[in-house]
PDB file of C-alpha atoms (C1' of nucleotides) in Angstrom:
ATOM      1  CA  MET A   1     -24.807  32.344 -17.218  1.00  0.00           C
ATOM      2  CA  PRO A   2     -27.115  30.679 -14.896  1.00  0.00           C
ATOM      3  CA  GLU A   3     -27.814  27.052 -14.362  1.00  0.00           C
ATOM      4  CA  LEU A   4     -29.194  25.615 -11.152  1.00  0.00           C
ATOM      5  CA  PRO A   5     -26.091  26.227  -8.975  1.00  0.00           C
ATOM      6  CA  GLU A   6     -25.730  29.842 -10.076  1.00  0.00           C
ATOM      7  CA  VAL A   7     -29.390  30.637  -9.427  1.00  0.00           C
ATOM      8  CA  GLU A   8     -29.187  28.841  -6.083  1.00  0.00           C
ATOM      9  CA  THR A   9     -26.083  30.850  -5.159  1.00  0.00           C
ATOM     10  CA  ILE A  10     -27.747  34.139  -6.036  1.00  0.00           C
ATOM     11  CA  ALA A  11     -30.917  33.215  -4.145  1.00  0.00           C
ATOM     12  CA  ARG A  12     -28.994  32.303  -0.997  1.00  0.00           C
ATOM     13  CA  LYS A  13     -26.956  35.479  -1.195  1.00  0.00           C
ATOM     14  CA  LEU A  14     -29.939  37.771  -1.742  1.00  0.00           C
ATOM     15  CA  GLU A  15     -32.339  36.172   0.710  1.00  0.00           C
ATOM     16  CA  PRO A  16     -31.118  38.003   3.843  1.00  0.00           C
ATOM     17  CA  GLU A  17     -31.115  41.278   1.918  1.00  0.00           C
ATOM     18  CA  LEU A  18     -34.685  40.848   0.712  1.00  0.00           C
ATOM     19  CA  ILE A  19     -36.723  39.143   3.425  1.00  0.00           C
ATOM     20  CA  GLY A  20     -39.158  41.510   5.104  1.00  0.00           C
ATOM     21  CA  LYS A  21     -38.575  44.408   2.713  1.00  0.00           C
ATOM     22  CA  THR A  22     -41.424  46.168   0.975  1.00  0.00           C
ATOM     23  CA  ILE A  23     -41.366  46.986  -2.733  1.00  0.00           C
ATOM     24  CA  LEU A  24     -41.974  50.707  -3.184  1.00  0.00           C
ATOM     25  CA  ASP A  25     -42.122  50.750  -6.970  1.00  0.00           C
ATOM     26  CA  ALA A  26     -40.728  49.285 -10.175  1.00  0.00           C
ATOM     27  CA  ASP A  27     -38.534  50.953 -12.808  1.00  0.00           C
ATOM     28  CA  LEU A  28     -38.994  48.805 -15.900  1.00  0.00           C
ATOM     29  CA  ARG A  29     -36.239  50.030 -18.188  1.00  0.00           C
ATOM     30  CA  TRP A  30     -36.715  47.398 -20.924  1.00  0.00           C
ATOM     31  CA  PRO A  31     -40.445  46.593 -21.018  1.00  0.00           C
ATOM     32  CA  ARG A  32     -40.073  43.321 -22.945  1.00  0.00           C
ATOM     33  CA  THR A  33     -38.330  41.894 -19.871  1.00  0.00           C
ATOM     34  CA  LEU A  34     -41.836  41.577 -18.447  1.00  0.00           C
ATOM     35  CA  ALA A  35     -43.542  38.395 -19.638  1.00  0.00           C
ATOM     36  CA  MET A  36     -46.722  39.056 -17.671  1.00  0.00           C
ATOM     37  CA  PRO A  37     -48.909  40.893 -16.792  1.00  0.00           C
ATOM     38  CA  SER A  38     -49.040  44.208 -18.703  1.00  0.00           C
ATOM     39  CA  VAL A  39     -46.697  46.994 -17.636  1.00  0.00           C
ATOM     40  CA  LYS A  40     -49.552  48.968 -16.178  1.00  0.00           C
ATOM     41  CA  ILE A  41     -50.971  46.117 -14.092  1.00  0.00           C
ATOM     42  CA  PHE A  42     -47.474  45.066 -13.046  1.00  0.00           C
ATOM     43  CA  LYS A  43     -46.613  48.485 -11.644  1.00  0.00           C
ATOM     44  CA  GLN A  44     -49.906  48.652  -9.779  1.00  0.00           C
ATOM     45  CA  GLN A  45     -49.704  45.169  -8.305  1.00  0.00           C
ATOM     46  CA  ILE A  46     -46.037  45.186  -7.279  1.00  0.00           C
ATOM     47  CA  LYS A  47     -46.356  48.405  -5.297  1.00  0.00           C
ATOM     48  CA  GLY A  48     -46.517  47.805  -1.550  1.00  0.00           C
ATOM     49  CA  GLN A  49     -45.885  44.069  -1.787  1.00  0.00           C
ATOM     50  CA  LYS A  50     -43.817  42.659   1.059  1.00  0.00           C
ATOM     51  CA  ILE A  51     -41.167  40.008   0.395  1.00  0.00           C
ATOM     52  CA  ARG A  52     -42.009  36.921   2.482  1.00  0.00           C
ATOM     53  CA  GLU A  53     -39.649  34.302   1.106  1.00  0.00           C
ATOM     54  CA  VAL A  54     -36.904  33.817  -1.487  1.00  0.00           C
ATOM     55  CA  THR A  55     -36.621  30.441  -3.223  1.00  0.00           C
ATOM     56  CA  ARG A  56     -35.551  28.755  -6.442  1.00  0.00           C
ATOM     57  CA  ARG A  57     -37.237  26.250  -8.776  1.00  0.00           C
ATOM     58  CA  ALA A  58     -35.156  24.897 -11.657  1.00  0.00           C
ATOM     59  CA  LYS A  59     -33.453  28.016 -13.050  1.00  0.00           C
ATOM     60  CA  PHE A  60     -36.216  30.322 -11.818  1.00  0.00           C
ATOM     61  CA  PHE A  61     -35.577  32.738  -8.980  1.00  0.00           C
ATOM     62  CA  ILE A  62     -38.783  33.185  -6.950  1.00  0.00           C
ATOM     63  CA  LEU A  63     -39.794  36.082  -4.716  1.00  0.00           C
ATOM     64  CA  HIS A  64     -42.836  35.134  -2.654  1.00  0.00           C
ATOM     65  CA  LEU A  65     -44.732  38.376  -2.082  1.00  0.00           C
ATOM     66  CA  SER A  66     -47.766  39.228   0.071  1.00  0.00           C
ATOM     67  CA  ASP A  67     -50.249  38.476  -2.711  1.00  0.00           C
ATOM     68  CA  PHE A  68     -48.175  37.307  -5.692  1.00  0.00           C
ATOM     69  CA  SER A  69     -45.090  35.438  -6.814  1.00  0.00           C
ATOM     70  CA  LEU A  70     -42.418  37.265  -8.786  1.00  0.00           C
ATOM     71  CA  LEU A  71     -40.609  34.769 -11.027  1.00  0.00           C
ATOM     72  CA  ILE A  72     -37.317  35.762 -12.638  1.00  0.00           C
ATOM     73  CA  HIS A  73     -35.477  33.737 -15.285  1.00  0.00           C
ATOM     74  CA  LEU A  74     -31.949  34.957 -16.000  1.00  0.00           C
ATOM     75  CA  ARG A  75     -31.557  33.057 -19.285  1.00  0.00           C
ATOM     76  CA  MET A  76     -28.086  33.617 -20.788  1.00  0.00           C
ATOM     77  CA  SER A  77     -26.746  36.835 -19.339  1.00  0.00           C
ATOM     78  CA  GLY A  78     -28.994  37.901 -16.493  1.00  0.00           C
ATOM     79  CA  ASP A  79     -27.838  38.767 -12.995  1.00  0.00           C
ATOM     80  CA  LEU A  80     -29.523  39.979  -9.817  1.00  0.00           C
ATOM     81  CA  LEU A  81     -27.910  42.308  -7.330  1.00  0.00           C
ATOM     82  CA  ILE A  82     -28.688  44.623  -4.473  1.00  0.00           C
ATOM     83  CA  ARG A  83     -27.687  48.214  -4.953  1.00  0.00           C
ATOM     84  CA  ASN A  84     -28.041  51.359  -2.920  1.00  0.00           C
ATOM     85  CA  SER A  85     -30.950  53.307  -4.353  1.00  0.00           C
ATOM     86  CA  THR A  86     -28.913  56.463  -4.665  1.00  0.00           C
ATOM     87  CA  ILE A  87     -26.618  54.921  -7.295  1.00  0.00           C
ATOM     88  CA  ARG A  88     -27.663  55.654 -10.879  1.00  0.00           C
ATOM     89  CA  PRO A  89     -28.766  52.796 -13.149  1.00  0.00           C
ATOM     90  CA  GLU A  90     -26.236  51.033 -15.318  1.00  0.00           C
ATOM     91  CA  LYS A  91     -26.350  50.351 -19.027  1.00  0.00           C
ATOM     92  CA  HIS A  92     -27.913  46.892 -18.987  1.00  0.00           C
ATOM     93  CA  ASP A  93     -30.277  47.294 -16.047  1.00  0.00           C
ATOM     94  CA  ARG A  94     -33.680  46.018 -17.225  1.00  0.00           C
ATOM     95  CA  LEU A  95     -35.756  46.172 -14.033  1.00  0.00           C
ATOM     96  CA  ILE A  96     -35.121  47.963 -10.759  1.00  0.00           C
ATOM     97  CA  LEU A  97     -37.329  47.364  -7.721  1.00  0.00           C
ATOM     98  CA  ARG A  98     -36.963  50.021  -5.037  1.00  0.00           C
ATOM     99  CA  LEU A  99     -37.143  48.486  -1.585  1.00  0.00           C
ATOM    100  CA  LEU A 100     -38.004  49.848   1.823  1.00  0.00           C
ATOM    101  CA  SER A 101     -36.514  48.197   4.895  1.00  0.00           C
ATOM    102  CA  ALA A 102     -38.886  46.830   7.472  1.00  0.00           C
ATOM    103  CA  PRO A 103     -39.341  49.195  10.410  1.00  0.00           C
ATOM    104  CA  SER A 104     -37.806  46.614  12.735  1.00  0.00           C
ATOM    105  CA  SER A 105     -34.428  46.587  10.991  1.00  0.00           C
ATOM    106  CA  ALA A 106     -33.482  50.019  12.253  1.00  0.00           C
ATOM    107  CA  GLN A 107     -29.765  49.375  11.949  1.00  0.00           C
ATOM    108  CA  THR A 108     -29.934  48.632   8.246  1.00  0.00           C
ATOM    109  CA  ALA A 109     -32.144  51.613   7.722  1.00  0.00           C
ATOM    110  CA  ALA A 110     -29.658  53.838   9.462  1.00  0.00           C
ATOM    111  CA  GLU A 111     -26.826  52.652   7.233  1.00  0.00           C
ATOM    112  CA  ASP A 112     -28.435  53.140   3.843  1.00  0.00           C
ATOM    113  CA  GLY A 113     -31.217  55.530   4.602  1.00  0.00           C
ATOM    114  CA  GLY A 114     -33.645  52.618   4.455  1.00  0.00           C
ATOM    115  CA  LEU A 115     -33.492  52.495   0.673  1.00  0.00           C
ATOM    116  CA  SER A 116     -31.991  49.773  -1.463  1.00  0.00           C
ATOM    117  CA  SER A 117     -32.859  48.321  -4.854  1.00  0.00           C
ATOM    118  CA  LEU A 118     -33.084  44.871  -6.362  1.00  0.00           C
ATOM    119  CA  VAL A 119     -31.569  45.209  -9.832  1.00  0.00           C
ATOM    120  CA  PHE A 120     -32.124  42.802 -12.728  1.00  0.00           C
ATOM    121  CA  ASN A 121     -29.213  43.393 -15.093  1.00  0.00           C
ATOM    122  CA  ASP A 122     -29.273  41.488 -18.389  1.00  0.00           C
ATOM    123  CA  THR A 123     -26.951  42.328 -21.274  1.00  0.00           C
ATOM    124  CA  ARG A 124     -28.585  40.159 -23.899  1.00  0.00           C
ATOM    125  CA  LYS A 125     -32.199  40.905 -22.955  1.00  0.00           C
ATOM    126  CA  PHE A 126     -33.234  37.232 -22.988  1.00  0.00           C
ATOM    127  CA  GLY A 127     -34.240  37.244 -19.325  1.00  0.00           C
ATOM    128  CA  ARG A 128     -37.913  37.344 -18.341  1.00  0.00           C
ATOM    129  CA  VAL A 129     -40.006  38.276 -15.309  1.00  0.00           C
ATOM    130  CA  TRP A 130     -43.504  37.093 -14.375  1.00  0.00           C
ATOM    131  CA  LEU A 131     -45.743  38.536 -11.665  1.00  0.00           C
ATOM    132  CA  THR A 132     -48.528  36.086 -10.960  1.00  0.00           C
ATOM    133  CA  SER A 133     -50.751  34.651  -8.251  1.00  0.00           C
ATOM    134  CA  THR A 134     -50.645  31.262  -9.997  1.00  0.00           C
ATOM    135  CA  PRO A 135     -46.951  30.411 -10.475  1.00  0.00           C
ATOM    136  CA  GLU A 136     -47.856  26.813 -11.381  1.00  0.00           C
ATOM    137  CA  GLU A 137     -48.918  28.142 -14.755  1.00  0.00           C
ATOM    138  CA  VAL A 138     -45.301  29.080 -15.455  1.00  0.00           C
ATOM    139  CA  LEU A 139     -43.535  26.306 -13.525  1.00  0.00           C
ATOM    140  CA  GLY A 140     -46.002  23.485 -14.011  1.00  0.00           C
ATOM    141  CA  ARG A 141     -44.329  21.625 -16.855  1.00  0.00           C
ATOM    142  CA  LEU A 142     -40.882  21.434 -15.260  1.00  0.00           C
ATOM    143  CA  GLY A 143     -39.337  18.066 -14.494  1.00  0.00           C
ATOM    144  CA  PRO A 144     -38.167  17.069 -10.998  1.00  0.00           C
ATOM    145  CA  GLU A 145     -35.498  18.904  -9.030  1.00  0.00           C
ATOM    146  CA  PRO A 146     -32.264  16.892  -9.284  1.00  0.00           C
ATOM    147  CA  LEU A 147     -31.451  17.545  -5.625  1.00  0.00           C
ATOM    148  CA  SER A 148     -34.872  16.500  -4.381  1.00  0.00           C
ATOM    149  CA  ARG A 149     -35.809  13.110  -2.970  1.00  0.00           C
ATOM    150  CA  GLU A 150     -38.008  12.264  -5.918  1.00  0.00           C
ATOM    151  CA  PHE A 151     -34.980  12.220  -8.228  1.00  0.00           C
ATOM    152  CA  THR A 152     -34.060   8.612  -7.549  1.00  0.00           C
ATOM    153  CA  ALA A 153     -32.036   6.196  -9.662  1.00  0.00           C
ATOM    154  CA  GLN A 154     -35.181   4.167 -10.239  1.00  0.00           C
ATOM    155  CA  TRP A 155     -37.131   7.188 -11.438  1.00  0.00           C
ATOM    156  CA  LEU A 156     -34.305   8.164 -13.783  1.00  0.00           C
ATOM    157  CA  TYR A 157     -33.965   4.664 -15.191  1.00  0.00           C
ATOM    158  CA  ASN A 158     -37.693   4.463 -15.878  1.00  0.00           C
ATOM    159  CA  ALA A 159     -37.848   7.969 -17.353  1.00  0.00           C
ATOM    160  CA  LEU A 160     -34.862   7.356 -19.638  1.00  0.00           C
ATOM    161  CA  GLY A 161     -36.431   4.136 -20.839  1.00  0.00           C
ATOM    162  CA  LYS A 162     -39.647   5.867 -21.846  1.00  0.00           C
ATOM    163  CA  ARG A 163     -37.758   8.125 -24.220  1.00  0.00           C
ATOM    164  CA  HIS A 164     -35.648   7.533 -27.281  1.00  0.00           C
ATOM    165  CA  ARG A 165     -33.360  10.549 -27.288  1.00  0.00           C
ATOM    166  CA  GLN A 166     -29.685  11.323 -27.057  1.00  0.00           C
ATOM    167  CA  LEU A 167     -28.646  11.952 -23.440  1.00  0.00           C
ATOM    168  CA  LYS A 168     -27.267  15.441 -23.975  1.00  0.00           C
ATOM    169  CA  PRO A 169     -30.391  17.098 -25.404  1.00  0.00           C
ATOM    170  CA  LEU A 170     -32.654  15.088 -23.085  1.00  0.00           C
ATOM    171  CA  LEU A 171     -30.794  16.252 -19.974  1.00  0.00           C
ATOM    172  CA  LEU A 172     -31.051  19.835 -21.232  1.00  0.00           C
ATOM    173  CA  ASP A 173     -34.820  19.459 -21.601  1.00  0.00           C
ATOM    174  CA  GLN A 174     -36.286  21.236 -18.564  1.00  0.00           C
ATOM    175  CA  THR A 175     -39.523  19.258 -18.780  1.00  0.00           C
ATOM    176  CA  PHE A 176     -37.488  16.068 -18.315  1.00  0.00           C
ATOM    177  CA  LEU A 177     -35.197  17.219 -15.497  1.00  0.00           C
ATOM    178  CA  ALA A 178     -35.082  20.762 -14.170  1.00  0.00           C
ATOM    179  CA  GLY A 179     -31.945  22.833 -13.699  1.00  0.00           C
ATOM    180  CA  LEU A 180     -29.177  21.388 -15.834  1.00  0.00           C
ATOM    181  CA  GLY A 181     -27.618  23.552 -18.542  1.00  0.00           C
ATOM    182  CA  ASN A 182     -24.766  23.148 -20.971  1.00  0.00           C
ATOM    183  CA  ILE A 183     -21.939  23.187 -18.423  1.00  0.00           C
ATOM    184  CA  TYR A 184     -23.309  20.855 -15.791  1.00  0.00           C
ATOM    185  CA  THR A 185     -24.693  18.395 -18.349  1.00  0.00           C
ATOM    186  CA  ASP A 186     -21.276  17.928 -19.953  1.00  0.00           C
ATOM    187  CA  GLU A 187     -19.652  17.630 -16.535  1.00  0.00           C
ATOM    188  CA  ALA A 188     -22.222  15.115 -15.275  1.00  0.00           C
ATOM    189  CA  LEU A 189     -21.925  12.913 -18.370  1.00  0.00           C
ATOM    190  CA  HIS A 190     -18.150  12.869 -17.957  1.00  0.00           C
ATOM    191  CA  ILE A 191     -18.373  11.847 -14.298  1.00  0.00           C
ATOM    192  CA  ALA A 192     -20.890   9.128 -15.202  1.00  0.00           C
ATOM    193  CA  LYS A 193     -18.665   7.979 -18.105  1.00  0.00           C
ATOM    194  CA  LEU A 194     -21.524   8.249 -20.551  1.00  0.00           C
ATOM    195  CA  HIS A 195     -21.155   9.507 -24.120  1.00  0.00           C
ATOM    196  CA  PRO A 196     -23.446  12.490 -24.830  1.00  0.00           C
ATOM    197  CA  LEU A 197     -24.926  10.778 -27.897  1.00  0.00           C
ATOM    198  CA  VAL A 198     -25.969   7.592 -26.091  1.00  0.00           C
ATOM    199  CA  LEU A 199     -29.671   6.912 -26.566  1.00  0.00           C
ATOM    200  CA  SER A 200     -31.668   7.218 -23.369  1.00  0.00           C
ATOM    201  CA  ASP A 201     -33.442   3.888 -23.699  1.00  0.00           C
ATOM    202  CA  SER A 202     -30.145   2.035 -24.003  1.00  0.00           C
ATOM    203  CA  VAL A 203     -28.959   3.170 -20.548  1.00  0.00           C
ATOM    204  CA  THR A 204     -28.678   0.306 -18.044  1.00  0.00           C
ATOM    205  CA  VAL A 205     -29.848   0.359 -14.431  1.00  0.00           C
ATOM    206  CA  GLU A 206     -26.240   0.723 -13.288  1.00  0.00           C
ATOM    207  CA  GLN A 207     -25.581   3.571 -15.705  1.00  0.00           C
ATOM    208  CA  ALA A 208     -28.759   5.344 -14.604  1.00  0.00           C
ATOM    209  CA  ARG A 209     -27.609   5.054 -11.016  1.00  0.00           C
ATOM    210  CA  ASP A 210     -24.183   6.471 -11.939  1.00  0.00           C
ATOM    211  CA  LEU A 211     -25.763   9.302 -13.903  1.00  0.00           C
ATOM    212  CA  ARG A 212     -28.061  10.198 -11.027  1.00  0.00           C
ATOM    213  CA  GLU A 213     -25.099  10.319  -8.659  1.00  0.00           C
ATOM    214  CA  ALA A 214     -23.033  12.339 -11.148  1.00  0.00           C
ATOM    215  CA  VAL A 215     -25.753  14.930 -11.678  1.00  0.00           C
ATOM    216  CA  ARG A 216     -26.190  15.439  -7.945  1.00  0.00           C
ATOM    217  CA  LYS A 217     -22.445  15.475  -7.316  1.00  0.00           C
ATOM    218  CA  VAL A 218     -21.672  18.121  -9.915  1.00  0.00           C
ATOM    219  CA  LEU A 219     -24.599  20.350  -8.939  1.00  0.00           C
ATOM    220  CA  LYS A 220     -23.584  20.203  -5.279  1.00  0.00           C
ATOM    221  CA  GLU A 221     -20.005  20.963  -6.230  1.00  0.00           C
ATOM    222  CA  GLY A 222     -21.194  23.930  -8.279  1.00  0.00           C
ATOM    223  CA  ILE A 223     -23.201  25.257  -5.351  1.00  0.00           C
ATOM    224  CA  ARG A 224     -20.301  24.680  -2.959  1.00  0.00           C
ATOM    225  CA  ARG A 225     -18.054  26.734  -5.267  1.00  0.00           C
ATOM    226  CA  ASN A 226     -20.683  29.471  -5.629  1.00  0.00           C
ATOM    227  CA  GLY A 227     -21.344  28.664  -9.276  1.00  0.00           C
ATOM    228  CA  ALA A 228     -19.291  29.228 -12.402  1.00  0.00           C
ATOM    229  CA  SER A 229     -18.249  32.644 -13.703  1.00  0.00           C
ATOM    230  CA  ILE A 230     -17.171  33.007 -17.311  1.00  0.00           C
ATOM    231  CA  ASP A 231     -16.232  36.122 -19.272  1.00  0.00           C
ATOM    232  CA  TRP A 232     -17.971  39.295 -18.176  1.00  0.00           C
ATOM    233  CA  VAL A 233     -21.083  37.589 -16.799  1.00  0.00           C
ATOM    234  CA  TYR A 234     -21.651  36.786 -13.129  1.00  0.00           C
ATOM    235  CA  ARG A 235     -18.544  37.359 -11.040  1.00  0.00           C
ATOM    236  CA  GLY A 236     -17.955  35.583  -7.805  1.00  0.00           C
ATOM    237  CA  GLY A 237     -18.077  31.854  -8.437  1.00  0.00           C
ATOM    238  CA  GLU A 238     -15.075  29.609  -8.878  1.00  0.00           C
ATOM    239  CA  PHE A 239     -16.449  26.409 -10.373  1.00  0.00           C
ATOM    240  CA  GLN A 240     -15.024  27.503 -13.737  1.00  0.00           C
ATOM    241  CA  ASN A 241     -11.586  26.649 -12.333  1.00  0.00           C
ATOM    242  CA  HIS A 242     -12.619  23.040 -11.834  1.00  0.00           C
ATOM    243  CA  PHE A 243     -14.216  22.060 -15.143  1.00  0.00           C
ATOM    244  CA  ARG A 244     -13.383  18.507 -16.165  1.00  0.00           C
ATOM    245  CA  VAL A 245     -14.454  18.816 -19.821  1.00  0.00           C
ATOM    246  CA  TYR A 246     -16.570  21.926 -20.403  1.00  0.00           C
ATOM    247  CA  ASP A 247     -14.697  24.531 -22.483  1.00  0.00           C
ATOM    248  CA  ARG A 248     -11.602  22.300 -22.385  1.00  0.00           C
ATOM    249  CA  ALA A 249     -11.462  20.992 -25.970  1.00  0.00           C
ATOM    250  CA  GLY A 250      -7.901  20.083 -26.894  1.00  0.00           C
ATOM    251  CA  LYS A 251      -6.826  19.892 -23.280  1.00  0.00           C
ATOM    252  CA  SER A 252      -6.298  16.656 -21.411  1.00  0.00           C
ATOM    253  CA  CYS A 253      -8.887  14.669 -19.506  1.00  0.00           C
ATOM    254  CA  PRO A 254      -8.280  14.954 -15.747  1.00  0.00           C
ATOM    255  CA  VAL A 255      -8.920  11.216 -15.409  1.00  0.00           C
ATOM    256  CA  CYS A 256      -6.995   9.632 -18.292  1.00  0.00           C
ATOM    257  CA  SER A 257      -5.159  12.518 -20.027  1.00  0.00           C
ATOM    258  CA  THR A 258      -6.796  11.802 -23.373  1.00  0.00           C
ATOM    259  CA  GLU A 259      -7.490  14.904 -25.466  1.00  0.00           C
ATOM    260  CA  ILE A 260     -10.982  16.267 -24.862  1.00  0.00           C
ATOM    261  CA  LYS A 261     -13.209  16.558 -27.920  1.00  0.00           C
ATOM    262  CA  ARG A 262     -15.782  19.183 -28.826  1.00  0.00           C
ATOM    263  CA  ILE A 263     -18.771  18.389 -31.004  1.00  0.00           C
ATOM    264  CA  ILE A 264     -22.072  20.126 -31.698  1.00  0.00           C
ATOM    265  CA  VAL A 265     -25.203  18.401 -30.424  1.00  0.00           C
ATOM    266  CA  GLY A 266     -28.535  20.120 -30.851  1.00  0.00           C
ATOM    267  CA  GLN A 267     -26.705  23.337 -31.768  1.00  0.00           C
ATOM    268  CA  ARG A 268     -24.914  23.310 -28.423  1.00  0.00           C
ATOM    269  CA  SER A 269     -21.197  22.894 -27.846  1.00  0.00           C
ATOM    270  CA  THR A 270     -20.613  19.519 -26.245  1.00  0.00           C
ATOM    271  CA  HIS A 271     -17.370  18.446 -24.581  1.00  0.00           C
ATOM    272  CA  TYR A 272     -16.362  14.914 -23.665  1.00  0.00           C
ATOM    273  CA  CYS A 273     -13.457  12.547 -23.210  1.00  0.00           C
ATOM    274  CA  PRO A 274     -13.434   9.989 -26.052  1.00  0.00           C
ATOM    275  CA  LYS A 275     -11.774   7.409 -23.826  1.00  0.00           C
ATOM    276  CA  CYS A 276     -13.674   7.794 -20.539  1.00  0.00           C
ATOM    277  CA  GLN A 277     -16.946   8.305 -22.387  1.00  0.00           C
ATOM    278  CA  ALA A 278     -16.435   5.812 -25.185  1.00  0.00           C
ATOM    279  CA  ASP A 279     -19.597   3.951 -26.021  1.00  0.00           C
ATOM    280  CA  ALA A 280     -19.891   0.966 -28.327  1.00  0.00           C
ATOM    281  CA  GLU A 281     -23.386   1.926 -29.459  1.00  0.00           C
ATOM    282  CA  VAL A 282     -22.180   5.311 -30.586  1.00  0.00           C
ATOM    283  CA  THR A 283     -18.670   4.715 -31.840  1.00  0.00           C
ATOM    284  CA  HIS A 284     -19.456   1.535 -33.727  1.00  0.00           C
ATOM    285  CA  GLY A 285     -23.130   1.891 -34.262  1.00  0.00           C
TER     286      GLY A 285
ATOM    287  C1'  DC B   1     -42.847  12.836 -30.232  1.00  0.00           C
ATOM    288  C1'  DA B   2     -38.213  13.803 -32.270  1.00  0.00           C
ATOM    289  C1'  DC B   3     -35.558  16.898 -34.395  1.00  0.00           C
ATOM    290  C1'  DG B   4     -33.933  20.773 -37.407  1.00  0.00           C
ATOM    291  C1'  DT B   5     -33.934  25.825 -37.946  1.00  0.00           C
ATOM    292  C1'  DC B   6     -34.517  30.278 -36.717  1.00  0.00           C
ATOM    293  C1'  DA B   7     -35.364  33.911 -33.462  1.00  0.00           C
ATOM    294  C1'  DC B   8     -34.409  36.687 -29.595  1.00  0.00           C
ATOM    295  C1'  DC B   9     -29.822  40.154 -28.177  1.00  0.00           C
ATOM    296  C1'  DT B  10     -25.131  42.135 -27.028  1.00  0.00           C
ATOM    297  C1'  DG B  11     -20.367  41.804 -26.627  1.00  0.00           C
ATOM    298  C1'  DC B  12     -15.907  39.576 -26.924  1.00  0.00           C
ATOM    299  C1'  DG B  13     -11.989  37.221 -29.262  1.00  0.00           C
ATOM    300  C1'  DT B  14      -9.819  36.013 -33.565  1.00  0.00           C
ATOM    301  C1'  DG B  15      -8.114  36.436 -38.048  1.00  0.00           C
ATOM    302  C1'  DC B  16      -7.538  38.980 -42.227  1.00  0.00           C
TER     303       DC B  16
ATOM    304  C1'  DT C   1      -7.774  50.187 -37.259  1.00  0.00           C
ATOM    305  C1'  DG C   2     -11.648  48.232 -39.185  1.00  0.00           C
ATOM    306  C1'  DC C   3     -14.502  44.531 -40.237  1.00  0.00           C
ATOM    307  C1'  DA C   4     -16.434  39.985 -40.727  1.00  0.00           C
ATOM    308  C1'  DC C   5     -17.227  36.094 -38.348  1.00  0.00           C
ATOM    309  C1'  DG C   6     -17.858  32.685 -34.747  1.00  0.00           C
ATOM    310  C1'  DC C   7     -18.943  32.116 -30.185  1.00  0.00           C
ATOM    311  C1'  DA C   8     -21.603  32.489 -25.574  1.00  0.00           C
ATOM    312  C1'  DG C   9     -24.203  29.427 -19.198  1.00  0.00           C
ATOM    313  C1'  DG C  10     -31.375  29.436 -22.509  1.00  0.00           C
ATOM    314  C1'  DT C  11     -35.638  28.840 -24.270  1.00  0.00           C
ATOM    315  C1'  DG C  12     -39.698  29.104 -27.436  1.00  0.00           C
ATOM    316  C1'  DA C  13     -41.949  29.028 -31.871  1.00  0.00           C
ATOM    317  C1'  DC C  14     -41.996  27.171 -35.985  1.00  0.00           C
ATOM    318  C1'  DG C  15     -41.957  23.364 -39.755  1.00  0.00           C
ATOM    319  C1'  DT C  16     -41.081  18.446 -41.266  1.00  0.00           C
TER     320       DT C  16
END
DNA sequence: CACGTCACCTGCGTGC
DNA sequence: TGCACGCAGGTGACGT
């Protein structure tokens, strides 16, 4: 499920439910969900930690605790939700953190007995969790945030020129730019009118500027629509109702009505409009 | 460094 | 119905 807008949506939604709560204990129902440290150390260290802040970096959800950072990556099918502690675990729950409300929030405590849980549910078991006091070790190699000030047209133009890769796989590379996934990459390339197979070092200054604007536009739109929900994973968003090309092979381009094509690039489904995103280098090269 | 392949997992839709 | 197959929003570890 989650690309940047989905993780951002979840973080914003959970923040008010989590801030100030104390983690009582952890129920690790699928141990391999834990990337580090060991199960034993994890259960010791997480106990009694207070949640100070809830943020996001790339596709990582970050809980800033008293003494550690808890990093959660949802990968393909992960989801995070708050549940009343009295409700029994569900089939694909991988990690459940029992939370205690802060003494000051007496109203909340009165409603739910003071006990709620943060549940990491992940059907396909690809998701991972890290508890660490040095989060840079996990996040350090990520590229810039597309919605940050450092992601300028000039930076993008320079960075594209240093590489010799097709745009689609390069934009999916989290060490190049952080947060894009298969949906938003296809959507951004369509908005920018760039073919997914265009080589990065052939992109002009103007095209780099358009691509930068397109990436930011589509990510903001995704966030504004609370992300995209497809199939059984992650309910709540509505961006899936506004896809221009993603998952629309055979349907018509919203700009020019040409039939949208689907190809495989780097083992990933790739959708584009052959007219809007025609490129001489690719089609005749 | 680029790029191909497989691996990690479960579940859903399709076609026979 | 059953069954095989292809597909899925991600990444990491290989080998060439």
